[in-house]
Coordinates of C-alpha atoms and ligand atoms in Angstrom, one line a residue:
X1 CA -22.8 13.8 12.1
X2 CA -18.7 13.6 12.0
X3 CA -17.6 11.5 9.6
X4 CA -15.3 9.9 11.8
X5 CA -16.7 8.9 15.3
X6 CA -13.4 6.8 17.2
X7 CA -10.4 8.7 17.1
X8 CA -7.5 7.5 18.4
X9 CA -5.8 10.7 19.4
X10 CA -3.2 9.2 21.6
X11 CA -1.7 7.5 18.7
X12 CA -1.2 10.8 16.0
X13 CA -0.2 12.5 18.9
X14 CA 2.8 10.0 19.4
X15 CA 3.8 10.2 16.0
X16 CA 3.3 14.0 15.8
X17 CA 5.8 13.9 18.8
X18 CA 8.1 11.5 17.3
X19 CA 8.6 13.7 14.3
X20 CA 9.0 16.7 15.9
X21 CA 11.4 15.3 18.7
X22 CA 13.9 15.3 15.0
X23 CA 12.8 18.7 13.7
X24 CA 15.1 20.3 16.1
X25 CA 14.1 24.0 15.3
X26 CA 13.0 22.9 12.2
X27 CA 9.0 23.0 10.9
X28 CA 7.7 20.4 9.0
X29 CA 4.4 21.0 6.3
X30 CA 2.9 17.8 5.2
X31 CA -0.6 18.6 3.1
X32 CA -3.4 16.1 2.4
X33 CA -4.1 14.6 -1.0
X34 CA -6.4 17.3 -3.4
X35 CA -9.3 16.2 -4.8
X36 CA -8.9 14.9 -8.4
X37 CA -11.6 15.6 -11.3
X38 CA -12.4 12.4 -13.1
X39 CA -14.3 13.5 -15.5
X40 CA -16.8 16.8 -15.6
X41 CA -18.5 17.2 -12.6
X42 CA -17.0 13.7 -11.3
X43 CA -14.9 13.5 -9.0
X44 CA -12.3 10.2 -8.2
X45 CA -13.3 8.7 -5.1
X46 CA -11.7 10.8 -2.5
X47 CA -7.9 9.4 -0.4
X48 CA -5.8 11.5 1.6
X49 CA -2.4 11.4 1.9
X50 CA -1.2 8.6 3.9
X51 CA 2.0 10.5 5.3
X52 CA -0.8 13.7 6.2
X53 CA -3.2 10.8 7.8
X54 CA -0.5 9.0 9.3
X55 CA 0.1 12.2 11.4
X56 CA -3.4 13.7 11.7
X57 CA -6.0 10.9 11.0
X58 CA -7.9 13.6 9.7
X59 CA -9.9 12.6 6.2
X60 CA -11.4 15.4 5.0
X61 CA -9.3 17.3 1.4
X62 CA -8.0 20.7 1.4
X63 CA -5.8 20.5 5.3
X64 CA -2.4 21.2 6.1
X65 CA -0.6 20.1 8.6
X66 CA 2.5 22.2 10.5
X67 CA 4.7 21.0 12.6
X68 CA 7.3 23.4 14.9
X69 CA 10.2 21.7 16.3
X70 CA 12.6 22.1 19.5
X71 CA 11.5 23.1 23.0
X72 CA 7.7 24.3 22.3
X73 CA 6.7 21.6 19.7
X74 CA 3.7 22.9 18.4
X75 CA 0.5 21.0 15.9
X76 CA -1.0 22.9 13.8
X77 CA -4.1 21.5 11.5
X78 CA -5.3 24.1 9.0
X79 CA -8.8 22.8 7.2
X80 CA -11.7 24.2 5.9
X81 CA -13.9 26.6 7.7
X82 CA -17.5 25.4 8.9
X83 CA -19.5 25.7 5.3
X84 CA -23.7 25.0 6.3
X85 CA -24.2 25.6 3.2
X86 CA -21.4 23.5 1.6
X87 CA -22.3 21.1 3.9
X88 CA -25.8 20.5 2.7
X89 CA -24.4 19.4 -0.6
X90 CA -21.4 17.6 0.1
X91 CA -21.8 16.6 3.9
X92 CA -20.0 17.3 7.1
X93 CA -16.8 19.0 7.6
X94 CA -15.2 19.4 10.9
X95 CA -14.3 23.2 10.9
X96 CA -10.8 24.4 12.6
X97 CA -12.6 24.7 16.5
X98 CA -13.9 21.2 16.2
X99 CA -10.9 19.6 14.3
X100 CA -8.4 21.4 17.3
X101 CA -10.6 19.2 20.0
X102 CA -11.3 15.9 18.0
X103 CA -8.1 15.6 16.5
X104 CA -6.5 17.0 19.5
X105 CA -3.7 19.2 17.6
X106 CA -2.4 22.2 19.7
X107 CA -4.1 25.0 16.9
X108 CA -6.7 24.7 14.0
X109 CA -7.0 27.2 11.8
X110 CA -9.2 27.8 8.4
X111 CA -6.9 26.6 5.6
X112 CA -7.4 30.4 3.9
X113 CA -5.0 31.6 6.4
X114 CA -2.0 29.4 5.5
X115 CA 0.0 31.4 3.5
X116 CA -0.8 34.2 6.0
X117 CA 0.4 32.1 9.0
X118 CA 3.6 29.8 7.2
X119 CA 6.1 32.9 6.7
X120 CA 5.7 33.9 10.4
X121 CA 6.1 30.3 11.5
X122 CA 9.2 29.5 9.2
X123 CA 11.1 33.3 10.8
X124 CA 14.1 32.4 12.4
X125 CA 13.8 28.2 11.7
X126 CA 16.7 26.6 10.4
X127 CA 15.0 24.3 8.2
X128 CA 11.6 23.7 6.4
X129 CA 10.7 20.0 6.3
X130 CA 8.2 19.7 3.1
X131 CA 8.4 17.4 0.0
X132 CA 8.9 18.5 -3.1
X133 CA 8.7 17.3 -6.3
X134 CA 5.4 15.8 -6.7
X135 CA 3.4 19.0 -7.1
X136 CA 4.4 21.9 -9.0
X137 CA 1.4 24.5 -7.6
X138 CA 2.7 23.5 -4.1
X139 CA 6.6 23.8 -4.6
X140 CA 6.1 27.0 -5.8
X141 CA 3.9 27.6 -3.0
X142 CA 6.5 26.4 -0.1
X143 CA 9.2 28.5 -2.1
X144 CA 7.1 31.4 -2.2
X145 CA 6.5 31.3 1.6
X146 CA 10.1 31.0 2.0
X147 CA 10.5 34.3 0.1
X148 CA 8.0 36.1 1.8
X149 CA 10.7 35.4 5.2
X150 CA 13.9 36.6 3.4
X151 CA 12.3 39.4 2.3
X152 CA 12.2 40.4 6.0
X153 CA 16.0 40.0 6.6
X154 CA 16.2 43.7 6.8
X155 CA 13.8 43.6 9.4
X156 CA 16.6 40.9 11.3
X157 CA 14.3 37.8 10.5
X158 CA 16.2 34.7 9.3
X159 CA 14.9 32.8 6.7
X160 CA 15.5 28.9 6.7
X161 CA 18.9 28.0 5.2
X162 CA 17.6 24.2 4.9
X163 CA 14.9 22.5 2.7
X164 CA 15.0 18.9 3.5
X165 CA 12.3 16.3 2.3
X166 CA 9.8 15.8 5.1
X167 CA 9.1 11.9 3.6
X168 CA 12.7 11.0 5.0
X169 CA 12.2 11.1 8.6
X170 CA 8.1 9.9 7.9
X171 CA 8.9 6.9 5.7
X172 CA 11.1 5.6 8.6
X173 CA 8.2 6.1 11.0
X174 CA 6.0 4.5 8.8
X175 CA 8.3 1.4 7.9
X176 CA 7.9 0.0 11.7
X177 CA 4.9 -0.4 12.5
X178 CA 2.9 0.3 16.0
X179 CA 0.1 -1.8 17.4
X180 CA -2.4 1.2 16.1
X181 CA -1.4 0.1 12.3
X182 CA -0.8 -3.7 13.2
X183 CA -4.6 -4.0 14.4
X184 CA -5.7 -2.4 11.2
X185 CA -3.4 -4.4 9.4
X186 CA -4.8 -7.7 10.8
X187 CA -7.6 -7.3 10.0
X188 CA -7.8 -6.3 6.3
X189 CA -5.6 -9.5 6.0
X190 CA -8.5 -11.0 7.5
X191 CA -11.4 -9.5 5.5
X192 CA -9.1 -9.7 1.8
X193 CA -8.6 -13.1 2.9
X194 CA -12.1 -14.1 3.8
X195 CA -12.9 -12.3 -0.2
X196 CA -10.9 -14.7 -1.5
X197 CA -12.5 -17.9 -0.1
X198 CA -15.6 -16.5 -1.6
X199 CA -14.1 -16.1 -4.6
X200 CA -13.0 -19.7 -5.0
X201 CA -16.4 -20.6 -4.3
X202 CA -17.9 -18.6 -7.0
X203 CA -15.7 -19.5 -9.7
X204 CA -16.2 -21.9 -12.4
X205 CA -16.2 -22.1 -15.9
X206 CA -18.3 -19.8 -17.9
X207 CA -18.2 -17.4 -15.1
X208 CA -16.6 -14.0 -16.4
X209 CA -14.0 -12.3 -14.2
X210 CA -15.9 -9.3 -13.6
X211 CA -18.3 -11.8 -11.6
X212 CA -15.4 -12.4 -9.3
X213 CA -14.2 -9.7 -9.2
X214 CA -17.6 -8.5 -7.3
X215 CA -17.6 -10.6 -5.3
X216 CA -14.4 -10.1 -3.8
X217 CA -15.3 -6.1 -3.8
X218 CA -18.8 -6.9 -2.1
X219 CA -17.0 -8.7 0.5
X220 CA -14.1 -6.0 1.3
X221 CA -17.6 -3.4 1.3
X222 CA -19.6 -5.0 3.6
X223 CA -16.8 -5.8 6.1
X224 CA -16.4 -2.1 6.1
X225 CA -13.2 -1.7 4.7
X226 CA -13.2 1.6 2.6
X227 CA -12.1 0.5 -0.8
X228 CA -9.4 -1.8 -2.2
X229 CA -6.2 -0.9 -1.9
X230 CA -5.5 -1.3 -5.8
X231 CA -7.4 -2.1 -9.0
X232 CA -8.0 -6.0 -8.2
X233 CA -6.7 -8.7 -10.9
X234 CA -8.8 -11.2 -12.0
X235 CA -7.0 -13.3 -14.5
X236 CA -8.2 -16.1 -15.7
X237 CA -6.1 -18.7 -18.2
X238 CA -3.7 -16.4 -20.1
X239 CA -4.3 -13.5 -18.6
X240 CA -2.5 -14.9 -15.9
X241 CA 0.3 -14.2 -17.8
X242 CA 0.2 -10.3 -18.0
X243 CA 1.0 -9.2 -14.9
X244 CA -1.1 -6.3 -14.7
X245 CA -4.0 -7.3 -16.2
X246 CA -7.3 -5.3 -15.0
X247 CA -9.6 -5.5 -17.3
X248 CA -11.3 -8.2 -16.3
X249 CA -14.2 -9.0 -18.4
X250 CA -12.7 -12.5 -19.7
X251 CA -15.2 -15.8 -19.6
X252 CA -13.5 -18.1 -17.3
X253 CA -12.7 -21.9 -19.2
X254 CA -12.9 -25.3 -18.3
X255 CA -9.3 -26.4 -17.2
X256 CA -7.7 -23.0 -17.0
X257 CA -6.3 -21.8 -13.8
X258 CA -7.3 -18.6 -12.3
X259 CA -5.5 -15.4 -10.9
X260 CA -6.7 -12.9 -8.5
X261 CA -4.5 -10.4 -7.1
X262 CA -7.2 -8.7 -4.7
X263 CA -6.9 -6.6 -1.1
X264 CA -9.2 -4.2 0.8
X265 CA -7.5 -0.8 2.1
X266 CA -9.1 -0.4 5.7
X267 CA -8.9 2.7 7.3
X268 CA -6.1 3.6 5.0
X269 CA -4.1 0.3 5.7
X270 CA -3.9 -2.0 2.5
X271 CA -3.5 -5.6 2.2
X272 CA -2.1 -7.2 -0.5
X273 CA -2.7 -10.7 -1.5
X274 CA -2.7 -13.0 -4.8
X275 CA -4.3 -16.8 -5.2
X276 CA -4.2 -18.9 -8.0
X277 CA -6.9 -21.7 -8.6
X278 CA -8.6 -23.9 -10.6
X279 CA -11.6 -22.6 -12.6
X280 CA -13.2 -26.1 -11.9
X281 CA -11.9 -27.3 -8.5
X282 CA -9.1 -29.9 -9.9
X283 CA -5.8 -28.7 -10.6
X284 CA -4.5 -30.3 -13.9
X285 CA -1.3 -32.5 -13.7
X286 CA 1.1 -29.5 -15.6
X287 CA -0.9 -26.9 -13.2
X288 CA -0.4 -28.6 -10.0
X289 CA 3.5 -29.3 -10.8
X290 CA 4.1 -25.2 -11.3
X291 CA 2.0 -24.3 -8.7
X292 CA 3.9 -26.7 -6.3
X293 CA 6.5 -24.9 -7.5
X294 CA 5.5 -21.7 -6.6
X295 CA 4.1 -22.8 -3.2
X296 CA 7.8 -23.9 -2.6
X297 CA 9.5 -20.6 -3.6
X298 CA 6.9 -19.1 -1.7
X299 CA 7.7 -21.3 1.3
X300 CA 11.4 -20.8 1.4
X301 CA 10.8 -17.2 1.2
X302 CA 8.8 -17.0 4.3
X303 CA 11.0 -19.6 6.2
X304 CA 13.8 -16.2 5.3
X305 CA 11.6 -13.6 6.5
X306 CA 13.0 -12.7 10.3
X307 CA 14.5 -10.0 12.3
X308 CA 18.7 -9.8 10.9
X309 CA 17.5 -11.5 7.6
X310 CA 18.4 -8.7 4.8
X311 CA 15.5 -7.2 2.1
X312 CA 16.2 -9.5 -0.7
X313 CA 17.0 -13.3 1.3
X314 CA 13.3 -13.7 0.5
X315 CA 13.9 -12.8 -3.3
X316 CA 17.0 -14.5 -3.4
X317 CA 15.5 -18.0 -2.0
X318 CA 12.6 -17.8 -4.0
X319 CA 14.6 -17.4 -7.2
X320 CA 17.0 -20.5 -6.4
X321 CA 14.1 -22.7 -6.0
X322 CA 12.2 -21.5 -8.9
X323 CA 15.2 -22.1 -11.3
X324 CA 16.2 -25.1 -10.2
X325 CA 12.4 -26.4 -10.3
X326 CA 12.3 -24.6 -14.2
X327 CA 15.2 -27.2 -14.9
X328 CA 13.5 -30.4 -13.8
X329 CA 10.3 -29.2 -15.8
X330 CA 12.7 -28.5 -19.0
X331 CA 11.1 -25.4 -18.8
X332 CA 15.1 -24.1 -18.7
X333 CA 18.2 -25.9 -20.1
X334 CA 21.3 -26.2 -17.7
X335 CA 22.8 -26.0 -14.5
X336 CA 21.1 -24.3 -11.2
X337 CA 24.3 -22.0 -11.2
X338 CA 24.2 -20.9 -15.2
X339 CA 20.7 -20.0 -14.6
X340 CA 21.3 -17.9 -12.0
X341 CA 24.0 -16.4 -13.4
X342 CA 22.5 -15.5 -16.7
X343 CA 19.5 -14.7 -15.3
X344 CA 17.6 -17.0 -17.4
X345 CA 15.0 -17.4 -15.1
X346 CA 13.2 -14.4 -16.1
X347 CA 11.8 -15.5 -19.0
X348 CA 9.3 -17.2 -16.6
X349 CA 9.7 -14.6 -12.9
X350 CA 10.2 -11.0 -14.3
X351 CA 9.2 -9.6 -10.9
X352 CA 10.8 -9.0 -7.4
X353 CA 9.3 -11.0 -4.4
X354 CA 7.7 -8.4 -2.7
X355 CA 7.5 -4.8 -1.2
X356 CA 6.8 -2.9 1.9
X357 CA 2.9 -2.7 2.6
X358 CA 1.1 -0.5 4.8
X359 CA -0.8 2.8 4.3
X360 CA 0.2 2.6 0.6
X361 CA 0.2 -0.9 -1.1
X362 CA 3.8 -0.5 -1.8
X363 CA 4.5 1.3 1.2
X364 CA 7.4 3.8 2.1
X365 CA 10.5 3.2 3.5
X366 CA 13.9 2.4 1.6
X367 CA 15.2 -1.1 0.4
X368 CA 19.0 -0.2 0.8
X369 CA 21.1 1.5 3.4
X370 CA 24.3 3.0 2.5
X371 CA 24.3 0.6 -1.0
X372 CA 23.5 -2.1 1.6
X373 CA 19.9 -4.1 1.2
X374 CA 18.2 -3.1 4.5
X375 CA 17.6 -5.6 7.9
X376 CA 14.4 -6.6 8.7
X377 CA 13.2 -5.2 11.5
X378 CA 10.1 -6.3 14.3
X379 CA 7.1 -4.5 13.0
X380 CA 8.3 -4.5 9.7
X381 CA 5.4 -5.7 7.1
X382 CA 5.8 -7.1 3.3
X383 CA 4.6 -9.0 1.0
X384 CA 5.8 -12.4 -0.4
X385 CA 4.6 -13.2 -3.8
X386 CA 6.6 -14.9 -6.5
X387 CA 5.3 -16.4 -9.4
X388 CA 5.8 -18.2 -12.9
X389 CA 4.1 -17.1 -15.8
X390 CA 4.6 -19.5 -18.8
X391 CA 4.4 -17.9 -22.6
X392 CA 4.7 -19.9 -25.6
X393 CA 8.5 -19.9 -27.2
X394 CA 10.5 -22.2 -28.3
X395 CA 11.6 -25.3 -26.5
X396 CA 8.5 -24.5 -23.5
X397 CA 6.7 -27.9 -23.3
X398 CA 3.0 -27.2 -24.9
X399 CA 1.2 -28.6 -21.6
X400 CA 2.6 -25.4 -19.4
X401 CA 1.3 -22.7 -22.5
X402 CA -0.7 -19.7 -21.3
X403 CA -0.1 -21.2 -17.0
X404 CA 0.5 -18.2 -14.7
X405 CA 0.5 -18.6 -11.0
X406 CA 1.2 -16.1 -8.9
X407 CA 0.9 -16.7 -5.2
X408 CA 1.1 -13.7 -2.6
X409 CA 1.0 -13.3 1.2
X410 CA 1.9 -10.2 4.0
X411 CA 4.1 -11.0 6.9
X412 CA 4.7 -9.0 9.6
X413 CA 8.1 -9.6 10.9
X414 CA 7.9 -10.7 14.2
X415 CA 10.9 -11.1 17.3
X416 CA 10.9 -14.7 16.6
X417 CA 10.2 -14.9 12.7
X418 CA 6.9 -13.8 11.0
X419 CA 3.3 -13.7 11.2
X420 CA 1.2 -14.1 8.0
X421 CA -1.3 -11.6 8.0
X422 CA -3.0 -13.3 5.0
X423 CA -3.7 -16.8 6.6
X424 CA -6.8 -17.4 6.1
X425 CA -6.7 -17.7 2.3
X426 CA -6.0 -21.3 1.6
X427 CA -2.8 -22.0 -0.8
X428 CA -2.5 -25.5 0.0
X429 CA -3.4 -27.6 -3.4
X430 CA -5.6 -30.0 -0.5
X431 CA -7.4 -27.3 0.9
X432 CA -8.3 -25.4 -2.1
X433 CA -9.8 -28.4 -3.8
X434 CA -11.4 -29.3 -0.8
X435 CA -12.9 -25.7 -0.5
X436 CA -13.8 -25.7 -4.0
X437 CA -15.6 -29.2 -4.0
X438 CA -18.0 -27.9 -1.4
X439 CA -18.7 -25.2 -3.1
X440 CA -22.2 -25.8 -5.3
X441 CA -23.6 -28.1 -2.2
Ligands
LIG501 N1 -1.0 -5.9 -6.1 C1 0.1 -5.2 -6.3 C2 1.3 -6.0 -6.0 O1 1.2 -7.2 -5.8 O2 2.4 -5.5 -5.9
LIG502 MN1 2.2 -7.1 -3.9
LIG503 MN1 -0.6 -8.1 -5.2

């Protein structure tokens, strides 16, 4: 049975053809992800690479795709061979004559015959389109192939002149998004947000963390997304506060708040989203007045987020309102302005408001342009998630100790502003309680 039964070719063919329209007679080599020993005989759970998927859709480890550029573009997917008896152990695998017609690439070849095959397609090519830098066994490899060529100068065979980082002209690609990705996208949002109404209906105090946090992975499972799309945070109380926190394996308290920072990855396509929540259904009077504070930021972000807006508006609107609101709860001394200035706000929002999402969780594409914080763009997608995360020190009022609320949605910019992709987890203080009230009935 193929591991993959719906494959939309039409769509990696686009992109294939988008990326080599800018090879000009350039070749581009983008591997998959290898598979990574955990521990013995254990392997991590296997993930290709997302700029080899987003070409190829092709999941299976040890493939290569190579791309030739100007007049007769050409696909090539090198993967493993047909194995029977591999495949009794470790399951299907396409093989190179089935791969060429499923994943409708021009050639498929068995991945032994790469190095064979590279040097002859690189003769004469101005430029090799690979990236480098990650992987020391593969640089070598690319630079060895690109030796193998020069050593045929004699022979009046040109060797590329050009190594340029393939990831460039893929992490533009991948910033905008096409209604292949978006449908994907949508619906994780959906699934990672129906996980986290489940989790506010499981919590309550003397729970423990890791409780939730199987709920929320049952739920991304059985709506058939793959796996999540990062190591989910359940944080309850002052855990909260550290902003990675993954352990998970707290008790949860009467009258703390709790933090989960959960999303599925479907079909490659993460979501990304964070809600903060009474343990016990009620938000306490110093809980509700940061997390209304938060909810603000969070609002005036969003109410940025457009097509001509620049990266950081969000950032920057979610920082004004979170200082000034750190001054009227004395969590801050002085004046909206000084705060900015100095940057005193930190000492309660250390982070940035948000990141690219797509295939990867903090997803490709570049912040600046020429020094210049980037537009936002249609089809763009990123997150929206600032916070406050209150540690004891000197002169912070004892009722906001150990409070950490982080609150964090994906919006897709849109023509006329945004769509939230993560809607259907309430944030609204009203209809989390009201969620949360129903829950034991
Ligand atoms: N969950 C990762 C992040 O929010 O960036
Ligand atoms: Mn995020
Ligand atoms: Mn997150």
């Amino acid at each position: 049975m193929p591991a993959l039964t719906e494959i939309n070719t039409a769509v990696y063919r686009d992109r294939r053809a988008r990326l080599a329209a800018q090879l000009g007679n350039g070749v581009a080599i983008v591997p998959t992800a290898p598979e990574r020993i955990r521990n013995r005989d254990a392997h991590y759970p296997y993930r290709y690479d997302s700029y080899f998927h987003y070409l190829t859709g092709f999941r299976e480890p040890e493939a290569v795709l190579v791309l030739t550029g100007g007049d007769q573009a050409q696909s090539m997917l090198f993967c493993r061979e047909k194995n029977i008896e591999r495949e009794i152990w470790d399951g299907f695998r396409y093989g190179p004559e089935m791969a060429r017609e499923v994943f409708a690439v021009d050639a498929a070849y068995c991945i032994d015959e790469l190095d064979a095959q590279v040097p002859d397609l690189l003769a004469n090519r101005t430029a090799v389109h690979v990236h480098l830098g990650a992987d020391v066994a593969w640089d070598a490899r690319v630079l060895g192939w690109i030796n193998t060529v020069r050593n045929r100068a004699r022979a009046g065979v040109a060797a590329p002149d050009e190594i340029r980082d393939v990831h460039a002209l893929l992490d533009e690609m991948r910033l905008r998004k096409d209604d292949h990705e978006l449908a994907l996208m949508r619906r994780a949002g959906e699934i990672s947000g129906g996980a986290h109404r489940l989790a506010m209906q499981a919590a309550k105090p003397g729970a423990i963390e890791y409780e939730i946090e199987a709920v929320l992975l049952h739920e991304f499972r059985r709506c058939g997304a793959q796996s999540p799309a990062y190591t989910a945070i359940v944080a309850g109380g002052a855990n909260a506060c550290v902003l990675h926190y993954v352990e998970n394996s707290a008790r949860l308290a009467d009258g703390d708040l709790l933090l989960i920072d959960a999303g599925c990855e479907l079909d490659g396509y993460a979501s990304d989203i964070t809600r903060t929540f009474p343990v016990n259904g009620r938000f306490s009077g110093p809980q509700r007045a940061v997390y209304e504070l938060v909810l603000a930021a969070q609002a005036a972000a969003i109410a940025t987020v457009k097509p001509g807006a620049h990266w950081n508006d969000p950032h920057d609107a979610a920082v004004k309102v979170l200082a000034q609101g750190f001054i009227d709860l004395k969590l801050l001394q002085g004046t909206l302005d000084g705060v900015l200035e100095q940057e005193t706000y930190k000492q309660f929002y250390m982070h940035r408001t948000g990141h690219w999402l797509g295939l990867d969780v903090h997803d490709a594409g570049d912040y600046k342009l020429n020094g210049a914080w980037r537009e936002l763009e249609p089809g763009m997608v990123l997150t929206v998630e600032p916070g406050c995360y209150i540690r004891p020190a000197p002169g912070v009022p004892e009722s906001f100790h150990h409070i950490g609320v982080r609150i964090e949605d994906d919006a897709l910019v849109t023509a006329q502003g945004c769509e939230i992709l993560s809607a259907g987890a309430p944030k609204a203080i009203a209809d989390i309680e009201a969620l949360m009230r129903g829950r034991h009935a």
